[in-house]
Amino acid sequence: MQHEYYKEYYELERKHWWFVAREKILTGFISNLIKKGQFNNKDLKILNIGCGPGRSSEYLSAFGKVTSIEYDKFCCDFASKKTGLEILHGSITELPFSNNTFDLVCAFDVIEHVEDDSKAVSEMRRVAGKSGILLVTVPAF
């Protein structure tokens, strides 16, 4: 992706109605999972894959400790500098984590960019705990 786009995307994630509405939907969904007792603890271990400019990692942090990973090195550096978050450089098809590490594994509008999407989902499942949940979104069409 072009570097200038990340700068624009950083602003869009925080102000554009689509991202604001999606944030409300996702945080509401996670809140409902917690209320229903879907997780064993209230301070979740969350993996946010393909975090882009970082807004999703920011709002996910309300639910626990977020580990953020991004494939594009420039975006990692840009987002870390803008948000103060630690963002790891890595791939969804080779996640650098042990089995059963996370309660919640998120990939928002990521999987459609991955050639081997089956391997990506397999990796997400591997790092999720036995009662872990995968939360994946894809754009329409």
PDB file of C-alpha atoms in Angstrom:
ATOM      1  CA  MET A   1       0.000   0.000   0.000  1.00  0.00           C
ATOM      2  CA  GLN A   2       1.221   3.523  -0.648  1.00  0.00           C
ATOM      3  CA  HIS A   3       2.681   5.217   2.408  1.00  0.00           C
ATOM      4  CA  GLU A   4       0.612   8.387   2.032  1.00  0.00           C
ATOM      5  CA  TYR A   5      -2.529   6.303   2.210  1.00  0.00           C
ATOM      6  CA  TYR A   6      -1.736   5.165   5.780  1.00  0.00           C
ATOM      7  CA  LYS A   7      -1.675   8.787   6.865  1.00  0.00           C
ATOM      8  CA  GLU A   8      -5.102   9.335   5.332  1.00  0.00           C
ATOM      9  CA  TYR A   9      -6.393   6.010   6.681  1.00  0.00           C
ATOM     10  CA  TYR A  10      -5.262   6.980  10.184  1.00  0.00           C
ATOM     11  CA  GLU A  11      -7.692   9.919  10.076  1.00  0.00           C
ATOM     12  CA  LEU A  12     -10.466   7.957   8.370  1.00  0.00           C
ATOM     13  CA  GLU A  13     -10.434   5.231  11.044  1.00  0.00           C
ATOM     14  CA  ARG A  14     -11.083   7.827  13.702  1.00  0.00           C
ATOM     15  CA  LYS A  15     -13.596  10.142  12.002  1.00  0.00           C
ATOM     16  CA  HIS A  16     -15.387   8.537   9.046  1.00  0.00           C
ATOM     17  CA  TRP A  17     -18.904   7.345   9.823  1.00  0.00           C
ATOM     18  CA  TRP A  18     -18.217   3.826   8.494  1.00  0.00           C
ATOM     19  CA  PHE A  19     -15.324   3.197  10.885  1.00  0.00           C
ATOM     20  CA  VAL A  20     -17.072   4.886  13.810  1.00  0.00           C
ATOM     21  CA  ALA A  21     -20.171   2.735  13.265  1.00  0.00           C
ATOM     22  CA  ARG A  22     -18.137  -0.441  12.824  1.00  0.00           C
ATOM     23  CA  GLU A  23     -16.263   0.298  16.054  1.00  0.00           C
ATOM     24  CA  LYS A  24     -19.587   0.581  17.915  1.00  0.00           C
ATOM     25  CA  ILE A  25     -20.838  -2.669  16.404  1.00  0.00           C
ATOM     26  CA  LEU A  26     -17.649  -4.590  17.216  1.00  0.00           C
ATOM     27  CA  THR A  27     -17.263  -3.262  20.752  1.00  0.00           C
ATOM     28  CA  GLY A  28     -20.943  -3.941  21.398  1.00  0.00           C
ATOM     29  CA  PHE A  29     -20.546  -7.494  20.120  1.00  0.00           C
ATOM     30  CA  ILE A  30     -17.516  -8.120  22.346  1.00  0.00           C
ATOM     31  CA  SER A  31     -19.312  -6.583  25.334  1.00  0.00           C
ATOM     32  CA  ASN A  32     -22.228  -8.959  24.770  1.00  0.00           C
ATOM     33  CA  LEU A  33     -19.871 -11.952  24.594  1.00  0.00           C
ATOM     34  CA  ILE A  34     -18.388 -10.921  27.934  1.00  0.00           C
ATOM     35  CA  LYS A  35     -21.834 -10.428  29.508  1.00  0.00           C
ATOM     36  CA  LYS A  36     -22.890 -13.881  28.333  1.00  0.00           C
ATOM     37  CA  GLY A  37     -19.834 -15.414  30.012  1.00  0.00           C
ATOM     38  CA  GLN A  38     -18.170 -16.455  26.776  1.00  0.00           C
ATOM     39  CA  PHE A  39     -14.718 -15.802  28.249  1.00  0.00           C
ATOM     40  CA  ASN A  40     -13.154 -17.271  31.386  1.00  0.00           C
ATOM     41  CA  ASN A  41     -11.714 -13.964  32.548  1.00  0.00           C
ATOM     42  CA  LYS A  42     -12.613 -10.319  32.198  1.00  0.00           C
ATOM     43  CA  ASP A  43      -9.141  -9.098  31.283  1.00  0.00           C
ATOM     44  CA  LEU A  44      -8.831 -10.681  27.856  1.00  0.00           C
ATOM     45  CA  LYS A  45      -5.681 -11.553  25.976  1.00  0.00           C
ATOM     46  CA  ILE A  46      -6.421 -10.172  22.516  1.00  0.00           C
ATOM     47  CA  LEU A  47      -4.524 -10.548  19.240  1.00  0.00           C
ATOM     48  CA  ASN A  48      -5.315  -7.890  16.647  1.00  0.00           C
ATOM     49  CA  ILE A  49      -3.995  -9.020  13.263  1.00  0.00           C
ATOM     50  CA  GLY A  50      -3.571  -6.448  10.495  1.00  0.00           C
ATOM     51  CA  CYS A  51      -4.136  -3.543  12.855  1.00  0.00           C
ATOM     52  CA  GLY A  52      -3.236  -0.945  10.204  1.00  0.00           C
ATOM     53  CA  PRO A  53      -2.924   2.562  11.681  1.00  0.00           C
ATOM     54  CA  GLY A  54      -3.958   1.277  15.091  1.00  0.00           C
ATOM     55  CA  ARG A  55      -7.470   2.466  15.898  1.00  0.00           C
ATOM     56  CA  SER A  56      -8.840  -1.039  16.350  1.00  0.00           C
ATOM     57  CA  SER A  57      -6.040  -1.849  18.816  1.00  0.00           C
ATOM     58  CA  GLU A  58      -6.918   1.290  20.740  1.00  0.00           C
ATOM     59  CA  TYR A  59     -10.578   0.388  21.198  1.00  0.00           C
ATOM     60  CA  LEU A  60      -9.892  -3.302  21.780  1.00  0.00           C
ATOM     61  CA  SER A  61      -7.678  -2.328  24.723  1.00  0.00           C
ATOM     62  CA  ALA A  62     -10.838  -1.524  26.712  1.00  0.00           C
ATOM     63  CA  PHE A  63     -11.338  -5.290  26.970  1.00  0.00           C
ATOM     64  CA  GLY A  64      -7.833  -6.407  27.969  1.00  0.00           C
ATOM     65  CA  LYS A  65      -4.235  -6.646  26.826  1.00  0.00           C
ATOM     66  CA  VAL A  66      -3.934  -6.249  23.068  1.00  0.00           C
ATOM     67  CA  THR A  67      -1.069  -7.628  21.021  1.00  0.00           C
ATOM     68  CA  SER A  68      -1.018  -5.918  17.627  1.00  0.00           C
ATOM     69  CA  ILE A  69       0.551  -7.295  14.472  1.00  0.00           C
ATOM     70  CA  GLU A  70       0.799  -5.733  11.004  1.00  0.00           C
ATOM     71  CA  TYR A  71       2.253  -7.123   7.775  1.00  0.00           C
ATOM     72  CA  ASP A  72       3.419  -3.813   6.284  1.00  0.00           C
ATOM     73  CA  LYS A  73       6.618  -2.621   8.002  1.00  0.00           C
ATOM     74  CA  PHE A  74       6.066   1.046   7.129  1.00  0.00           C
ATOM     75  CA  CYS A  75       2.580   0.879   8.633  1.00  0.00           C
ATOM     76  CA  CYS A  76       3.974  -0.730  11.821  1.00  0.00           C
ATOM     77  CA  ASP A  77       6.429   2.112  12.273  1.00  0.00           C
ATOM     78  CA  PHE A  78       3.916   4.812  11.323  1.00  0.00           C
ATOM     79  CA  ALA A  79       1.173   3.487  13.618  1.00  0.00           C
ATOM     80  CA  SER A  80       3.553   2.927  16.535  1.00  0.00           C
ATOM     81  CA  LYS A  81       4.802   6.490  16.255  1.00  0.00           C
ATOM     82  CA  LYS A  82       1.284   7.978  15.957  1.00  0.00           C
ATOM     83  CA  THR A  83      -0.397   5.914  18.674  1.00  0.00           C
ATOM     84  CA  GLY A  84       2.403   4.942  21.053  1.00  0.00           C
ATOM     85  CA  LEU A  85       1.340   1.294  20.689  1.00  0.00           C
ATOM     86  CA  GLU A  86       3.803  -1.534  20.259  1.00  0.00           C
ATOM     87  CA  ILE A  87       2.985  -3.070  16.886  1.00  0.00           C
ATOM     88  CA  LEU A  88       4.778  -6.194  15.790  1.00  0.00           C
ATOM     89  CA  HIS A  89       5.777  -6.787  12.195  1.00  0.00           C
ATOM     90  CA  GLY A  90       4.553 -10.198  11.058  1.00  0.00           C
ATOM     91  CA  SER A  91       2.290 -12.333   8.915  1.00  0.00           C
ATOM     92  CA  ILE A  92      -1.103 -13.879   9.596  1.00  0.00           C
ATOM     93  CA  THR A  93       0.122 -17.091   7.949  1.00  0.00           C
ATOM     94  CA  GLU A  94       3.080 -17.434  10.350  1.00  0.00           C
ATOM     95  CA  LEU A  95       1.987 -15.995  13.688  1.00  0.00           C
ATOM     96  CA  PRO A  96       4.933 -15.818  16.127  1.00  0.00           C
ATOM     97  CA  PHE A  97       2.959 -17.022  19.155  1.00  0.00           C
ATOM     98  CA  SER A  98       2.507 -20.290  21.044  1.00  0.00           C
ATOM     99  CA  ASN A  99      -0.612 -22.399  20.732  1.00  0.00           C
ATOM    100  CA  ASN A 100      -3.581 -21.409  22.895  1.00  0.00           C
ATOM    101  CA  THR A 101      -2.233 -17.950  23.764  1.00  0.00           C
ATOM    102  CA  PHE A 102      -5.218 -15.625  23.175  1.00  0.00           C
ATOM    103  CA  ASP A 103      -8.843 -15.401  24.289  1.00  0.00           C
ATOM    104  CA  LEU A 104      -9.863 -13.295  21.303  1.00  0.00           C
ATOM    105  CA  VAL A 105      -8.181 -13.215  17.887  1.00  0.00           C
ATOM    106  CA  CYS A 106      -9.315 -10.391  15.588  1.00  0.00           C
ATOM    107  CA  ALA A 107      -8.736  -9.779  11.885  1.00  0.00           C
ATOM    108  CA  PHE A 108     -10.793  -6.855  10.603  1.00  0.00           C
ATOM    109  CA  ASP A 109     -10.817  -6.623   6.794  1.00  0.00           C
ATOM    110  CA  VAL A 110      -7.599  -8.629   6.542  1.00  0.00           C
ATOM    111  CA  ILE A 111      -8.328 -12.181   5.406  1.00  0.00           C
ATOM    112  CA  GLU A 112      -9.435 -11.141   1.919  1.00  0.00           C
ATOM    113  CA  HIS A 113      -5.901  -9.840   1.265  1.00  0.00           C
ATOM    114  CA  VAL A 114      -4.262 -13.199   2.070  1.00  0.00           C
ATOM    115  CA  GLU A 115      -3.570 -15.620  -0.764  1.00  0.00           C
ATOM    116  CA  ASP A 116      -3.603 -18.689   1.507  1.00  0.00           C
ATOM    117  CA  ASP A 117      -6.644 -17.746   3.567  1.00  0.00           C
ATOM    118  CA  SER A 118      -7.057 -21.319   4.845  1.00  0.00           C
ATOM    119  CA  LYS A 119      -3.596 -21.205   6.380  1.00  0.00           C
ATOM    120  CA  ALA A 120      -4.393 -17.796   7.881  1.00  0.00           C
ATOM    121  CA  VAL A 121      -7.529 -19.117   9.576  1.00  0.00           C
ATOM    122  CA  SER A 122      -5.650 -22.212  10.738  1.00  0.00           C
ATOM    123  CA  GLU A 123      -2.996 -19.992  12.343  1.00  0.00           C
ATOM    124  CA  MET A 124      -5.638 -17.849  14.017  1.00  0.00           C
ATOM    125  CA  ARG A 125      -7.305 -20.968  15.405  1.00  0.00           C
ATOM    126  CA  ARG A 126      -3.934 -22.323  16.615  1.00  0.00           C
ATOM    127  CA  VAL A 127      -3.113 -19.248  18.710  1.00  0.00           C
ATOM    128  CA  ALA A 128      -6.629 -18.939  20.114  1.00  0.00           C
ATOM    129  CA  GLY A 129      -7.266 -20.714  23.383  1.00  0.00           C
ATOM    130  CA  LYS A 130      -9.538 -23.756  23.503  1.00  0.00           C
ATOM    131  CA  SER A 131     -12.446 -21.489  24.334  1.00  0.00           C
ATOM    132  CA  GLY A 132     -10.952 -18.638  22.280  1.00  0.00           C
ATOM    133  CA  ILE A 133     -12.994 -16.789  19.728  1.00  0.00           C
ATOM    134  CA  LEU A 134     -12.024 -15.644  16.235  1.00  0.00           C
ATOM    135  CA  LEU A 135     -13.619 -12.348  15.234  1.00  0.00           C
ATOM    136  CA  VAL A 136     -13.223 -11.737  11.517  1.00  0.00           C
ATOM    137  CA  THR A 137     -14.766  -9.114   9.264  1.00  0.00           C
ATOM    138  CA  VAL A 138     -14.585  -8.831   5.481  1.00  0.00           C
ATOM    139  CA  PRO A 139     -15.852  -6.054   3.232  1.00  0.00           C
ATOM    140  CA  ALA A 140     -19.034  -6.567   1.255  1.00  0.00           C
ATOM    141  CA  PHE A 141     -18.610  -8.197  -2.142  1.00  0.00           C
TER     142      PHE A 141
END
